[in-house]
Amino acid sequence: MSGRILLSLFLCFVVTHGYAEPSEDTRRVIQELFPSATVIGDPLPDLPVYPVYQLQELLGYAYTSTDFTKLQGFAGKPITMMIGLDTRGRFTGVQVLNHYEPVFHYGIGEQALTDFVNQYEGQSLTEQIVIRSSGRSGKSTSGNVVYFDGVSKATVSILIINDSVLSSALQVARQKLEGFAQGAPTRARQDYYEPLDWDQLLERGYIRKFRISASDVEAQVGRPLSIYPSNVEPAPGEPFSEVYFAYMNSPMVGRNLLGDERYQTFRDRLGDNGNVMMVMSRGTFPHIGPDFVPGSTPDRFGLSQNQLSIEMRDLNWQGTTHALTAQGMPAMDAINLFRVGGNAGFNPGAESTFTLNAVLARNPLISDTARFELALAYSDDLFETVEVTGGPEFVREAIWIGLWKERWWQISLLVISLSLLTVFFARQKTLTRHPKLVHRFRWGFLFFTLFFIGFYAQGQLSVVNIYTLFLAIADGFSLNVFLLDPVIFILWTYTFITLFIWGRGLFCGWLCPFGVLQEMAAWLGQKLKFKQIKVPEQWHRKLILIKYPLLLAIVGASFYSISLAEQLSEVEPFKTSITLFFVRHWPFVAYAIGLLAIGMFIHKFYCRYLCPLGAGLAVLGRFRLFSWLDRIKRCGQPCQHCKNECGINAIRKDGRVDYNECIQCLECVVILRDDSQCVDSIIRNKQFKKHAQILATDAAVK
């Protein structure tokens, strides 16, 4: 008896101490998410959610996002939100409790973040939420896709928030809400195949067919199709819409549709992860409309499973579908391959619901939309059950993969430009013999860096990236966080590699957008004939050390307080100038413009003396493997021409190049290769001419 009492006391202790009662602040936030609530329960013992009631009626659940997902934000820390979910799987609201995203704290402001999360209220897990970088929010014509107006200057943070909201809500819904539970996960049998023609695939249920006739549509809208000017009435005997679904991961389906060679190519491109559905249709109303954009989500139909909307995104693989080999297949009006899954995952062996919305005309006075919901299930022969440990969660495509696909042309252009820059630097000894070519290439690349890498692709590296990396290593490193911004990731990878080849100068002199602004400010100052200030050597050598304590202070502060580190990182004007285009509170704008103004008199003042990012790169740049900038005996002894021409003062009096300060503009190499500028070449030419004259005189005497 005493043992039972002790056990009961222990369980009470676990329940009451393992899940603390909601604080007053927590209750206040939950009350805002559920205004009609009369009772806010303690967290449940089996799941960290707060049940919310109106008298005896369960309204839904509130929970903290970080109890379900630890996806790091741009600053290296998770974004903490309180989320409300009603019993039907609809969001009652989302409130941000805590975050460290610098773009909101010290950039575009908190209101932009609040406006974004407010869009979740009233939306359902049964809908597919798609983030638009800009534009109005709203629903697709099919009604299954909801478009959210994103924040163009905070794309990564917004996508992290959306992924955190949806993934956590799905976990709660699958464990606590009726109708959202998943069945046993399945996958296509890879050893199951035999040659079949089109009719056999249909007969065995390996391809599913849905036929909607004109009379079916007319029965819904209550009027004949002949009255519509859009010519949606099919010819006698023809369907209004005939749609076919084929699960392409199954060799039984894919090999018979594509043929062995094309199917192998398809599998190689798909890889191990991802579910792909081929959708084909014929009739006057195919599954995609005339305005459908390849690579986007379907606009006329949707797919759901366990009440959850399944994301379908066109793969734009026209080469795989233009010549299907299945014997007896009818001609199709539209064929697409869609990647299927998204946050909700996809169980191919379970039943799904195919929803077709036929919008016949847009008339505010009458209903001109016919909606058909049809059950989609393939033959069980195609699938086998998968044993999954830790719960029936299906593997879904990582969020960063979609971002890389979406920005493919930016990535391609960036990689091509970096490859070109690498070739240029590798062949600098040859190319610097052509000064005009070097100068034109440099200024052309600087414009590319400022306007494409900086203003358009938002590829400005920052000291924030450095302390974010250290925090990620300390908290448990995950590469997925850094892959969320492909442009930043590629630039950091390239910069890190080239640090050990050319030093910090390749980034600071060619790939830093704010560095380009300073370069342009210096050029403008010279054109306006402003007096150029040469900082005395002794002062210059002391001032260049300032950026190192700044780096240590920012990185050190990040382990104590992210907020403090973010405030200290405002020594960088990058966010004001490049990210926000100088649209910010006036002190920040004044600071950034002030630095550029100083740069019109002191060449690249900020780069030389204040940049903590440059300091961090200089530390790693000390480990470079090569010294590419040639020096000769007369450099510095006595020739000072390169030193005098070096705007950033990275050449010492003895002629040595200070690689920790050099921005690799290559001007000194151009001078060294130019017989009309290099003092050594001039002296040698004079000596050669003098020697030739002596020989000529001796010859004449003889």
PDB file of C-alpha atoms in Angstrom, residues 105-333:
ATOM      1  CA  HIS A 105      15.063  44.205 -34.488  1.00  0.00           C
ATOM      2  CA  TYR A 106      17.261  46.805 -36.131  1.00  0.00           C
ATOM      3  CA  GLY A 107      16.041  46.893 -39.707  1.00  0.00           C
ATOM      4  CA  ILE A 108      12.545  46.972 -41.126  1.00  0.00           C
ATOM      5  CA  GLY A 109      10.930  46.870 -37.691  1.00  0.00           C
ATOM      6  CA  GLU A 110       8.781  44.509 -35.651  1.00  0.00           C
ATOM      7  CA  GLN A 111       5.535  45.522 -37.356  1.00  0.00           C
ATOM      8  CA  ALA A 112       6.526  43.665 -40.529  1.00  0.00           C
ATOM      9  CA  LEU A 113       6.930  40.480 -38.477  1.00  0.00           C
ATOM     10  CA  THR A 114       3.605  41.016 -36.715  1.00  0.00           C
ATOM     11  CA  ASP A 115       1.815  41.627 -40.013  1.00  0.00           C
ATOM     12  CA  PHE A 116       3.187  38.387 -41.413  1.00  0.00           C
ATOM     13  CA  VAL A 117       2.217  36.076 -38.521  1.00  0.00           C
ATOM     14  CA  ASN A 118      -1.248  37.674 -38.372  1.00  0.00           C
ATOM     15  CA  GLN A 119      -1.968  36.049 -41.750  1.00  0.00           C
ATOM     16  CA  TYR A 120      -2.209  32.612 -40.091  1.00  0.00           C
ATOM     17  CA  GLU A 121      -5.368  33.473 -38.172  1.00  0.00           C
ATOM     18  CA  GLY A 122      -8.338  31.645 -39.646  1.00  0.00           C
ATOM     19  CA  GLN A 123      -6.225  29.518 -42.018  1.00  0.00           C
ATOM     20  CA  SER A 124      -6.430  25.741 -41.853  1.00  0.00           C
ATOM     21  CA  LEU A 125      -3.942  22.904 -41.897  1.00  0.00           C
ATOM     22  CA  THR A 126      -6.047  21.445 -44.691  1.00  0.00           C
ATOM     23  CA  GLU A 127      -4.781  24.251 -46.943  1.00  0.00           C
ATOM     24  CA  GLN A 128      -1.385  24.543 -48.568  1.00  0.00           C
ATOM     25  CA  ILE A 129       0.338  27.759 -47.513  1.00  0.00           C
ATOM     26  CA  VAL A 130       2.707  29.284 -50.072  1.00  0.00           C
ATOM     27  CA  ILE A 131       4.912  32.266 -49.257  1.00  0.00           C
ATOM     28  CA  ARG A 132       5.234  34.943 -51.912  1.00  0.00           C
ATOM     29  CA  SER A 133       8.247  37.226 -51.701  1.00  0.00           C
ATOM     30  CA  SER A 134       5.952  40.125 -52.496  1.00  0.00           C
ATOM     31  CA  GLY A 135       2.339  40.578 -53.421  1.00  0.00           C
ATOM     32  CA  ARG A 136      -1.075  40.290 -51.858  1.00  0.00           C
ATOM     33  CA  SER A 137      -2.276  37.342 -49.861  1.00  0.00           C
ATOM     34  CA  GLY A 138      -5.237  35.265 -51.042  1.00  0.00           C
ATOM     35  CA  LYS A 139      -6.404  31.869 -52.242  1.00  0.00           C
ATOM     36  CA  SER A 140      -5.931  30.067 -55.521  1.00  0.00           C
ATOM     37  CA  THR A 141      -8.868  29.301 -57.783  1.00  0.00           C
ATOM     38  CA  SER A 142      -8.820  25.715 -56.516  1.00  0.00           C
ATOM     39  CA  GLY A 143      -9.205  26.961 -52.956  1.00  0.00           C
ATOM     40  CA  ASN A 144      -6.523  24.558 -51.670  1.00  0.00           C
ATOM     41  CA  VAL A 145      -3.585  26.958 -51.887  1.00  0.00           C
ATOM     42  CA  VAL A 146      -3.332  30.054 -49.700  1.00  0.00           C
ATOM     43  CA  TYR A 147      -0.783  32.692 -50.660  1.00  0.00           C
ATOM     44  CA  PHE A 148       0.866  34.690 -47.874  1.00  0.00           C
ATOM     45  CA  ASP A 149       2.449  38.050 -48.468  1.00  0.00           C
ATOM     46  CA  GLY A 150       6.068  37.530 -47.431  1.00  0.00           C
ATOM     47  CA  VAL A 151       8.633  40.086 -46.317  1.00  0.00           C
ATOM     48  CA  SER A 152      11.047  40.620 -49.205  1.00  0.00           C
ATOM     49  CA  LYS A 153      13.933  41.780 -47.002  1.00  0.00           C
ATOM     50  CA  ALA A 154      13.595  38.881 -44.554  1.00  0.00           C
ATOM     51  CA  THR A 155      12.980  35.879 -46.792  1.00  0.00           C
ATOM     52  CA  VAL A 156      15.025  33.403 -44.742  1.00  0.00           C
ATOM     53  CA  SER A 157      13.475  34.423 -41.416  1.00  0.00           C
ATOM     54  CA  ILE A 158       9.959  34.259 -42.858  1.00  0.00           C
ATOM     55  CA  LEU A 159      10.455  30.787 -44.318  1.00  0.00           C
ATOM     56  CA  ILE A 160      11.870  29.556 -41.011  1.00  0.00           C
ATOM     57  CA  ILE A 161       8.806  30.933 -39.210  1.00  0.00           C
ATOM     58  CA  ASN A 162       6.438  29.286 -41.683  1.00  0.00           C
ATOM     59  CA  ASP A 163       8.201  25.935 -41.445  1.00  0.00           C
ATOM     60  CA  SER A 164       8.182  26.112 -37.630  1.00  0.00           C
ATOM     61  CA  VAL A 165       4.471  26.991 -37.499  1.00  0.00           C
ATOM     62  CA  LEU A 166       3.358  24.281 -39.914  1.00  0.00           C
ATOM     63  CA  SER A 167       5.600  21.463 -38.703  1.00  0.00           C
ATOM     64  CA  SER A 168       4.684  22.036 -35.037  1.00  0.00           C
ATOM     65  CA  ALA A 169       0.969  22.347 -35.844  1.00  0.00           C
ATOM     66  CA  LEU A 170       1.068  19.073 -37.774  1.00  0.00           C
ATOM     67  CA  GLN A 171       2.608  17.289 -34.794  1.00  0.00           C
ATOM     68  CA  VAL A 172      -0.132  18.576 -32.499  1.00  0.00           C
ATOM     69  CA  ALA A 173      -2.916  17.819 -34.987  1.00  0.00           C
ATOM     70  CA  ARG A 174      -1.767  14.263 -35.623  1.00  0.00           C
ATOM     71  CA  GLN A 175      -1.694  13.463 -31.925  1.00  0.00           C
ATOM     72  CA  LYS A 176      -4.664  15.436 -30.608  1.00  0.00           C
ATOM     73  CA  LEU A 177      -7.156  16.251 -33.375  1.00  0.00           C
ATOM     74  CA  GLU A 178      -9.669  13.850 -34.827  1.00  0.00           C
ATOM     75  CA  GLY A 179      -9.157  12.848 -38.452  1.00  0.00           C
ATOM     76  CA  PHE A 180      -5.508  13.960 -38.714  1.00  0.00           C
ATOM     77  CA  ALA A 181      -3.836  10.735 -37.556  1.00  0.00           C
ATOM     78  CA  GLN A 182      -1.566   8.998 -40.054  1.00  0.00           C
ATOM     79  CA  GLY A 183      -1.714   5.385 -41.099  1.00  0.00           C
ATOM     80  CA  ALA A 184       1.233   3.059 -41.494  1.00  0.00           C
ATOM     81  CA  PRO A 185       3.749   4.633 -43.903  1.00  0.00           C
ATOM     82  CA  THR A 186       4.308   2.927 -47.246  1.00  0.00           C
ATOM     83  CA  ARG A 187       6.678   3.104 -50.182  1.00  0.00           C
ATOM     84  CA  ALA A 188       6.764   1.766 -53.723  1.00  0.00           C
ATOM     85  CA  ARG A 189       8.023  -1.778 -54.213  1.00  0.00           C
ATOM     86  CA  GLN A 190      11.180  -1.496 -56.291  1.00  0.00           C
ATOM     87  CA  ASP A 191      11.253  -5.202 -57.237  1.00  0.00           C
ATOM     88  CA  TYR A 192       7.722  -5.278 -58.642  1.00  0.00           C
ATOM     89  CA  TYR A 193       7.548  -4.992 -62.436  1.00  0.00           C
ATOM     90  CA  GLU A 194       6.155  -6.634 -65.544  1.00  0.00           C
ATOM     91  CA  PRO A 195       5.500  -5.166 -69.008  1.00  0.00           C
ATOM     92  CA  LEU A 196       1.936  -3.824 -69.243  1.00  0.00           C
ATOM     93  CA  ASP A 197       0.078  -1.732 -71.769  1.00  0.00           C
ATOM     94  CA  TRP A 198      -2.098   1.303 -70.986  1.00  0.00           C
ATOM     95  CA  ASP A 199      -5.353  -0.616 -70.568  1.00  0.00           C
ATOM     96  CA  GLN A 200      -3.740  -3.158 -68.245  1.00  0.00           C
ATOM     97  CA  LEU A 201      -2.322  -0.386 -66.044  1.00  0.00           C
ATOM     98  CA  LEU A 202      -5.797   1.095 -65.742  1.00  0.00           C
ATOM     99  CA  GLU A 203      -7.531  -2.246 -65.191  1.00  0.00           C
ATOM    100  CA  ARG A 204      -5.217  -3.244 -62.319  1.00  0.00           C
ATOM    101  CA  GLY A 205      -5.517   0.130 -60.587  1.00  0.00           C
ATOM    102  CA  TYR A 206      -1.893   1.139 -61.177  1.00  0.00           C
ATOM    103  CA  ILE A 207      -3.069   4.311 -62.936  1.00  0.00           C
ATOM    104  CA  ARG A 208      -6.231   6.009 -61.688  1.00  0.00           C
ATOM    105  CA  LYS A 209      -8.719   7.667 -64.014  1.00  0.00           C
ATOM    106  CA  PHE A 210     -11.398  10.250 -63.225  1.00  0.00           C
ATOM    107  CA  ARG A 211     -13.935  11.225 -65.869  1.00  0.00           C
ATOM    108  CA  ILE A 212     -16.211  14.235 -65.420  1.00  0.00           C
ATOM    109  CA  SER A 213     -18.925  14.703 -68.022  1.00  0.00           C
ATOM    110  CA  ALA A 214     -20.705  17.847 -69.140  1.00  0.00           C
ATOM    111  CA  SER A 215     -23.859  16.667 -67.385  1.00  0.00           C
ATOM    112  CA  ASP A 216     -21.961  16.324 -64.083  1.00  0.00           C
ATOM    113  CA  VAL A 217     -20.915  19.971 -64.316  1.00  0.00           C
ATOM    114  CA  GLU A 218     -24.321  21.190 -65.421  1.00  0.00           C
ATOM    115  CA  ALA A 219     -25.942  19.403 -62.486  1.00  0.00           C
ATOM    116  CA  GLN A 220     -23.758  21.415 -60.090  1.00  0.00           C
ATOM    117  CA  VAL A 221     -24.041  24.872 -61.655  1.00  0.00           C
ATOM    118  CA  GLY A 222     -27.693  24.456 -62.628  1.00  0.00           C
ATOM    119  CA  ARG A 223     -27.362  25.741 -66.201  1.00  0.00           C
ATOM    120  CA  PRO A 224     -26.161  24.376 -69.569  1.00  0.00           C
ATOM    121  CA  LEU A 225     -22.513  24.774 -70.547  1.00  0.00           C
ATOM    122  CA  SER A 226     -23.563  26.170 -73.916  1.00  0.00           C
ATOM    123  CA  ILE A 227     -24.360  29.566 -72.331  1.00  0.00           C
ATOM    124  CA  TYR A 228     -20.733  30.209 -71.335  1.00  0.00           C
ATOM    125  CA  PRO A 229     -18.626  32.249 -73.757  1.00  0.00           C
ATOM    126  CA  SER A 230     -15.445  30.407 -72.763  1.00  0.00           C
ATOM    127  CA  ASN A 231     -16.332  27.405 -74.948  1.00  0.00           C
ATOM    128  CA  VAL A 232     -16.234  24.830 -72.126  1.00  0.00           C
ATOM    129  CA  GLU A 233     -18.895  22.604 -73.659  1.00  0.00           C
ATOM    130  CA  PRO A 234     -17.249  19.400 -74.970  1.00  0.00           C
ATOM    131  CA  ALA A 235     -18.086  17.769 -78.277  1.00  0.00           C
ATOM    132  CA  PRO A 236     -20.570  14.855 -78.184  1.00  0.00           C
ATOM    133  CA  GLY A 237     -18.924  11.803 -76.621  1.00  0.00           C
ATOM    134  CA  GLU A 238     -15.960  13.797 -75.320  1.00  0.00           C
ATOM    135  CA  PRO A 239     -15.380  14.414 -71.582  1.00  0.00           C
ATOM    136  CA  PHE A 240     -15.515  17.772 -69.872  1.00  0.00           C
ATOM    137  CA  SER A 241     -12.399  16.656 -67.999  1.00  0.00           C
ATOM    138  CA  GLU A 242     -10.655  13.287 -67.907  1.00  0.00           C
ATOM    139  CA  VAL A 243      -7.750  13.202 -65.449  1.00  0.00           C
ATOM    140  CA  TYR A 244      -5.219  10.406 -64.875  1.00  0.00           C
ATOM    141  CA  PHE A 245      -2.893   9.970 -61.881  1.00  0.00           C
ATOM    142  CA  ALA A 246       0.257   7.796 -61.922  1.00  0.00           C
ATOM    143  CA  TYR A 247       2.667   7.336 -58.995  1.00  0.00           C
ATOM    144  CA  MET A 248       6.024   7.460 -60.751  1.00  0.00           C
ATOM    145  CA  ASN A 249       8.218   6.122 -57.931  1.00  0.00           C
ATOM    146  CA  SER A 250       6.772   2.685 -58.673  1.00  0.00           C
ATOM    147  CA  PRO A 251       8.763   0.832 -61.386  1.00  0.00           C
ATOM    148  CA  MET A 252       5.549  -0.924 -62.393  1.00  0.00           C
ATOM    149  CA  VAL A 253       4.105   2.442 -63.370  1.00  0.00           C
ATOM    150  CA  GLY A 254       7.162   4.511 -64.272  1.00  0.00           C
ATOM    151  CA  ARG A 255       8.959   1.941 -66.420  1.00  0.00           C
ATOM    152  CA  ASN A 256       5.807   1.102 -68.367  1.00  0.00           C
ATOM    153  CA  LEU A 257       5.059   4.781 -69.013  1.00  0.00           C
ATOM    154  CA  LEU A 258       8.563   6.050 -69.768  1.00  0.00           C
ATOM    155  CA  GLY A 259      10.486   3.026 -70.923  1.00  0.00           C
ATOM    156  CA  ASP A 260      13.574   1.654 -69.168  1.00  0.00           C
ATOM    157  CA  GLU A 261      16.065   4.284 -70.325  1.00  0.00           C
ATOM    158  CA  ARG A 262      13.890   7.326 -69.601  1.00  0.00           C
ATOM    159  CA  TYR A 263      12.780   5.878 -66.279  1.00  0.00           C
ATOM    160  CA  GLN A 264      16.383   5.381 -65.175  1.00  0.00           C
ATOM    161  CA  THR A 265      17.138   8.992 -66.126  1.00  0.00           C
ATOM    162  CA  PHE A 266      14.094  10.067 -64.138  1.00  0.00           C
ATOM    163  CA  ARG A 267      15.215   8.091 -61.057  1.00  0.00           C
ATOM    164  CA  ASP A 268      18.749   9.461 -61.296  1.00  0.00           C
ATOM    165  CA  ARG A 269      17.426  13.018 -61.279  1.00  0.00           C
ATOM    166  CA  LEU A 270      14.959  12.338 -58.485  1.00  0.00           C
ATOM    167  CA  GLY A 271      17.423  10.678 -56.132  1.00  0.00           C
ATOM    168  CA  ASP A 272      16.413   8.713 -53.057  1.00  0.00           C
ATOM    169  CA  ASN A 273      13.961  11.232 -51.599  1.00  0.00           C
ATOM    170  CA  GLY A 274      10.781  12.682 -52.957  1.00  0.00           C
ATOM    171  CA  ASN A 275       7.470  11.435 -54.270  1.00  0.00           C
ATOM    172  CA  VAL A 276       6.496  12.235 -57.844  1.00  0.00           C
ATOM    173  CA  MET A 277       3.044  12.020 -59.396  1.00  0.00           C
ATOM    174  CA  MET A 278       2.375  12.237 -63.117  1.00  0.00           C
ATOM    175  CA  VAL A 279      -0.915  13.984 -63.854  1.00  0.00           C
ATOM    176  CA  MET A 280      -2.384  13.758 -67.364  1.00  0.00           C
ATOM    177  CA  SER A 281      -5.665  15.068 -68.710  1.00  0.00           C
ATOM    178  CA  ARG A 282      -7.787  15.499 -71.800  1.00  0.00           C
ATOM    179  CA  GLY A 283     -11.021  17.318 -72.529  1.00  0.00           C
ATOM    180  CA  THR A 284     -12.187  20.922 -72.614  1.00  0.00           C
ATOM    181  CA  PHE A 285     -11.042  21.491 -69.018  1.00  0.00           C
ATOM    182  CA  PRO A 286      -7.545  20.002 -68.445  1.00  0.00           C
ATOM    183  CA  HIS A 287      -5.925  19.896 -64.997  1.00  0.00           C
ATOM    184  CA  ILE A 288      -3.901  23.090 -65.651  1.00  0.00           C
ATOM    185  CA  GLY A 289      -5.104  26.361 -67.101  1.00  0.00           C
ATOM    186  CA  PRO A 290      -3.604  28.491 -69.871  1.00  0.00           C
ATOM    187  CA  ASP A 291      -1.947  30.771 -67.317  1.00  0.00           C
ATOM    188  CA  PHE A 292      -0.168  27.945 -65.481  1.00  0.00           C
ATOM    189  CA  VAL A 293       3.511  28.721 -64.843  1.00  0.00           C
ATOM    190  CA  PRO A 294       5.897  25.727 -65.131  1.00  0.00           C
ATOM    191  CA  GLY A 295       7.561  25.021 -61.797  1.00  0.00           C
ATOM    192  CA  SER A 296       4.618  26.323 -59.759  1.00  0.00           C
ATOM    193  CA  THR A 297       1.701  24.690 -57.929  1.00  0.00           C
ATOM    194  CA  PRO A 298      -1.386  23.543 -59.883  1.00  0.00           C
ATOM    195  CA  ASP A 299      -4.090  26.153 -60.216  1.00  0.00           C
ATOM    196  CA  ARG A 300      -7.162  24.005 -60.912  1.00  0.00           C
ATOM    197  CA  PHE A 301      -6.865  20.980 -58.658  1.00  0.00           C
ATOM    198  CA  GLY A 302      -5.547  19.929 -55.299  1.00  0.00           C
ATOM    199  CA  LEU A 303      -4.664  16.797 -53.363  1.00  0.00           C
ATOM    200  CA  SER A 304      -5.260  16.105 -49.664  1.00  0.00           C
ATOM    201  CA  GLN A 305      -4.623  13.246 -47.282  1.00  0.00           C
ATOM    202  CA  ASN A 306      -5.865  12.876 -43.711  1.00  0.00           C
ATOM    203  CA  GLN A 307      -7.529  16.274 -44.175  1.00  0.00           C
ATOM    204  CA  LEU A 308      -4.112  17.857 -44.852  1.00  0.00           C
ATOM    205  CA  SER A 309      -3.433  19.622 -48.122  1.00  0.00           C
ATOM    206  CA  ILE A 310      -0.567  17.952 -49.977  1.00  0.00           C
ATOM    207  CA  GLU A 311       1.866  20.270 -51.684  1.00  0.00           C
ATOM    208  CA  MET A 312       2.254  19.615 -55.408  1.00  0.00           C
ATOM    209  CA  ARG A 313       4.941  21.485 -57.324  1.00  0.00           C
ATOM    210  CA  ASP A 314       5.567  21.080 -61.020  1.00  0.00           C
ATOM    211  CA  LEU A 315       9.061  19.751 -61.813  1.00  0.00           C
ATOM    212  CA  ASN A 316       9.092  21.180 -65.344  1.00  0.00           C
ATOM    213  CA  TRP A 317      10.600  17.965 -66.748  1.00  0.00           C
ATOM    214  CA  GLN A 318       9.151  18.222 -70.232  1.00  0.00           C
ATOM    215  CA  GLY A 319      11.890  16.063 -71.711  1.00  0.00           C
ATOM    216  CA  THR A 320      10.758  13.149 -69.558  1.00  0.00           C
ATOM    217  CA  THR A 321       7.093  13.280 -70.558  1.00  0.00           C
ATOM    218  CA  HIS A 322       6.934  14.312 -74.211  1.00  0.00           C
ATOM    219  CA  ALA A 323       7.194  10.750 -75.580  1.00  0.00           C
ATOM    220  CA  LEU A 324       5.443   8.258 -73.283  1.00  0.00           C
ATOM    221  CA  THR A 325       5.845   4.648 -74.398  1.00  0.00           C
ATOM    222  CA  ALA A 326       2.779   2.899 -72.899  1.00  0.00           C
ATOM    223  CA  GLN A 327       0.987   1.081 -75.734  1.00  0.00           C
ATOM    224  CA  GLY A 328      -2.614   2.180 -76.264  1.00  0.00           C
ATOM    225  CA  MET A 329      -2.310   5.446 -74.359  1.00  0.00           C
ATOM    226  CA  PRO A 330      -4.720   8.112 -75.673  1.00  0.00           C
ATOM    227  CA  ALA A 331      -3.564  11.570 -76.711  1.00  0.00           C
ATOM    228  CA  MET A 332      -3.432  14.002 -73.782  1.00  0.00           C
ATOM    229  CA  ASP A 333      -3.980  17.738 -73.713  1.00  0.00           C
TER     230      ASP A 333
END
